[in-house]
Amino acid sequence: MASTLASTTSATNREAIYLALMSIPAGNVITYGQLATLAGLPGAARLAGTVLCGLPENTELPWHRVINAQGKISLPPDSAAYKKQWQRLQAEGVEIKNGKINLRIYGYNN
DNA sequence: TTATTGACATAAC
DNA sequence: TGTTATGCCAATA
């Protein structure tokens, strides 16, 4: 049932991304591709990124748990959002080694 | 309506 | 290991 998540609703794909993101527990991270797949949109990793980029600053969605397939934060290292994401991840127990996160350990659905 | 761009992924070379 | 090409969805020009 949770395999397609939101695929049974009238939600737009953008909203499906929101729902999928909500299902990620603290202490875990997920890649854009997995997030899209979880939302029922395999291959639409780009949409995941586009959607997160449009999130308001006061959103409650755990956008910081989304990283790229390389286990790195897909944001300019000098941006404030980058640091904030980094800090939030560590606060949830995600250990970051040399700027990279071990998806084998912290990856969701892994 | 078509073209371009964007917090990406995967395969092929 | 790094570069190139293709796919996907939405927003904007």
PDB file of N, CA and C (backbone and C1' of nucleotides) in Angstrom, chain B residues 1-12:
ATOM      1  P    DT B   1      -1.522  24.343 -25.857  1.00  0.00           P
ATOM      2  O5'  DT B   1      -0.464  25.124 -26.681  1.00  0.00           O
ATOM      3  C5'  DT B   1      -0.564  25.440 -28.047  1.00  0.00           C
ATOM      4  C4'  DT B   1       0.828  25.604 -28.585  1.00  0.00           C
ATOM      5  C3'  DT B   1       1.725  24.462 -28.145  1.00  0.00           C
ATOM      6  O3'  DT B   1       2.672  24.164 -29.158  1.00  0.00           O
ATOM      7  C1'  DT B   1       2.518  26.508 -27.228  1.00  0.00           C
ATOM      8  P    DT B   2       3.653  22.891 -28.937  1.00  0.00           P
ATOM      9  O5'  DT B   2       5.082  23.614 -28.911  1.00  0.00           O
ATOM     10  C5'  DT B   2       5.390  24.582 -29.913  1.00  0.00           C
ATOM     11  C4'  DT B   2       6.744  25.209 -29.628  1.00  0.00           C
ATOM     12  C3'  DT B   2       7.830  24.188 -29.285  1.00  0.00           C
ATOM     13  O3'  DT B   2       9.066  24.619 -29.849  1.00  0.00           O
ATOM     14  C1'  DT B   2       7.530  25.663 -27.466  1.00  0.00           C
ATOM     15  P    DA B   3      10.406  23.773 -29.583  1.00  0.00           P
ATOM     16  O5'  DA B   3      11.115  24.674 -28.461  1.00  0.00           O
ATOM     17  C5'  DA B   3      11.227  26.078 -28.659  1.00  0.00           C
ATOM     18  C4'  DA B   3      12.164  26.693 -27.620  1.00  0.00           C
ATOM     19  C3'  DA B   3      13.330  25.783 -27.217  1.00  0.00           C
ATOM     20  O3'  DA B   3      14.494  26.580 -27.033  1.00  0.00           O
ATOM     21  C1'  DA B   3      11.968  26.262 -25.313  1.00  0.00           C
ATOM     22  P    DT B   4      15.854  25.901 -26.478  1.00  0.00           P
ATOM     23  O5'  DT B   4      15.814  26.303 -24.923  1.00  0.00           O
ATOM     24  C5'  DT B   4      15.462  27.645 -24.573  1.00  0.00           C
ATOM     25  C4'  DT B   4      15.684  27.879 -23.087  1.00  0.00           C
ATOM     26  C3'  DT B   4      16.849  27.080 -22.496  1.00  0.00           C
ATOM     27  O3'  DT B   4      17.551  27.904 -21.573  1.00  0.00           O
ATOM     28  C1'  DT B   4      14.839  26.564 -21.347  1.00  0.00           C
ATOM     29  P    DT B   5      18.885  27.362 -20.891  1.00  0.00           P
ATOM     30  O5'  DT B   5      18.378  27.080 -19.410  1.00  0.00           O
ATOM     31  C5'  DT B   5      17.614  28.095 -18.750  1.00  0.00           C
ATOM     32  C4'  DT B   5      17.192  27.628 -17.373  1.00  0.00           C
ATOM     33  C3'  DT B   5      18.250  26.812 -16.626  1.00  0.00           C
ATOM     34  O3'  DT B   5      18.323  27.272 -15.285  1.00  0.00           O
ATOM     35  C1'  DT B   5      16.202  25.628 -16.704  1.00  0.00           C
ATOM     36  P    DG B   6      19.588  26.849 -14.464  1.00  0.00           P
ATOM     37  O5'  DG B   6      18.865  25.953 -13.354  1.00  0.00           O
ATOM     38  C5'  DG B   6      17.818  26.534 -12.564  1.00  0.00           C
ATOM     39  C4'  DG B   6      17.200  25.467 -11.689  1.00  0.00           C
ATOM     40  C3'  DG B   6      18.229  24.503 -11.087  1.00  0.00           C
ATOM     41  O3'  DG B   6      17.939  24.268  -9.707  1.00  0.00           O
ATOM     42  C1'  DG B   6      16.572  23.298 -12.277  1.00  0.00           C
ATOM     43  P    DA B   7      19.218  24.843  -8.895  1.00  0.00           P
ATOM     44  O5'  DA B   7      19.665  23.558  -8.106  1.00  0.00           O
ATOM     45  C5'  DA B   7      19.158  23.399  -6.823  1.00  0.00           C
ATOM     46  C4'  DA B   7      19.601  22.108  -6.232  1.00  0.00           C
ATOM     47  C3'  DA B   7      18.858  20.897  -6.796  1.00  0.00           C
ATOM     48  O3'  DA B   7      19.707  19.748  -6.727  1.00  0.00           O
ATOM     49  C1'  DA B   7      18.340  21.176  -4.515  1.00  0.00           C
ATOM     50  P    DC B   8      20.442  19.202  -8.023  1.00  0.00           P
ATOM     51  O5'  DC B   8      19.824  17.736  -8.222  1.00  0.00           O
ATOM     52  C5'  DC B   8      19.053  17.121  -7.217  1.00  0.00           C
ATOM     53  C4'  DC B   8      18.709  15.692  -7.621  1.00  0.00           C
ATOM     54  C3'  DC B   8      19.921  14.760  -7.667  1.00  0.00           C
ATOM     55  O3'  DC B   8      19.555  13.491  -7.121  1.00  0.00           O
ATOM     56  C1'  DC B   8      18.847  14.765  -9.754  1.00  0.00           C
ATOM     57  P    DA B   9      20.586  12.291  -7.098  1.00  0.00           P
ATOM     58  O5'  DA B   9      20.083  11.422  -8.347  1.00  0.00           O
ATOM     59  C5'  DA B   9      18.738  10.955  -8.357  1.00  0.00           C
ATOM     60  C4'  DA B   9      18.583   9.777  -9.300  1.00  0.00           C
ATOM     61  C3'  DA B   9      19.704   8.743  -9.205  1.00  0.00           C
ATOM     62  O3'  DA B   9      19.142   7.449  -9.328  1.00  0.00           O
ATOM     63  C1'  DA B   9      19.659   9.685 -11.394  1.00  0.00           C
ATOM     64  P    DT B  10      20.092   6.132  -9.174  1.00  0.00           P
ATOM     65  O5'  DT B  10      20.333   5.686 -10.674  1.00  0.00           O
ATOM     66  C5'  DT B  10      19.206   5.620 -11.556  1.00  0.00           C
ATOM     67  C4'  DT B  10      19.667   5.213 -12.956  1.00  0.00           C
ATOM     68  C3'  DT B  10      20.828   4.214 -12.946  1.00  0.00           C
ATOM     69  O3'  DT B  10      20.557   3.188 -13.896  1.00  0.00           O
ATOM     70  C1'  DT B  10      21.403   6.117 -14.235  1.00  0.00           C
ATOM     71  P    DA B  11      21.670   1.976 -14.026  1.00  0.00           P
ATOM     72  O5'  DA B  11      22.093   2.200 -15.554  1.00  0.00           O
ATOM     73  C5'  DA B  11      21.090   2.542 -16.508  1.00  0.00           C
ATOM     74  C4'  DA B  11      21.744   2.809 -17.855  1.00  0.00           C
ATOM     75  C3'  DA B  11      22.872   1.831 -18.178  1.00  0.00           C
ATOM     76  O3'  DA B  11      22.812   1.501 -19.560  1.00  0.00           O
ATOM     77  C1'  DA B  11      23.722   4.048 -18.128  1.00  0.00           C
ATOM     78  P    DA B  12      23.940   0.449 -20.167  1.00  0.00           P
ATOM     79  O5'  DA B  12      24.888   1.489 -20.942  1.00  0.00           O
ATOM     80  C5'  DA B  12      24.309   2.485 -21.780  1.00  0.00           C
ATOM     81  C4'  DA B  12      25.403   3.262 -22.507  1.00  0.00           C
ATOM     82  C3'  DA B  12      26.596   2.399 -22.917  1.00  0.00           C
ATOM     83  O3'  DA B  12      27.056   2.815 -24.194  1.00  0.00           O
ATOM     84  C1'  DA B  12      27.318   4.136 -21.475  1.00  0.00           C
TER      85       DA B  12
END
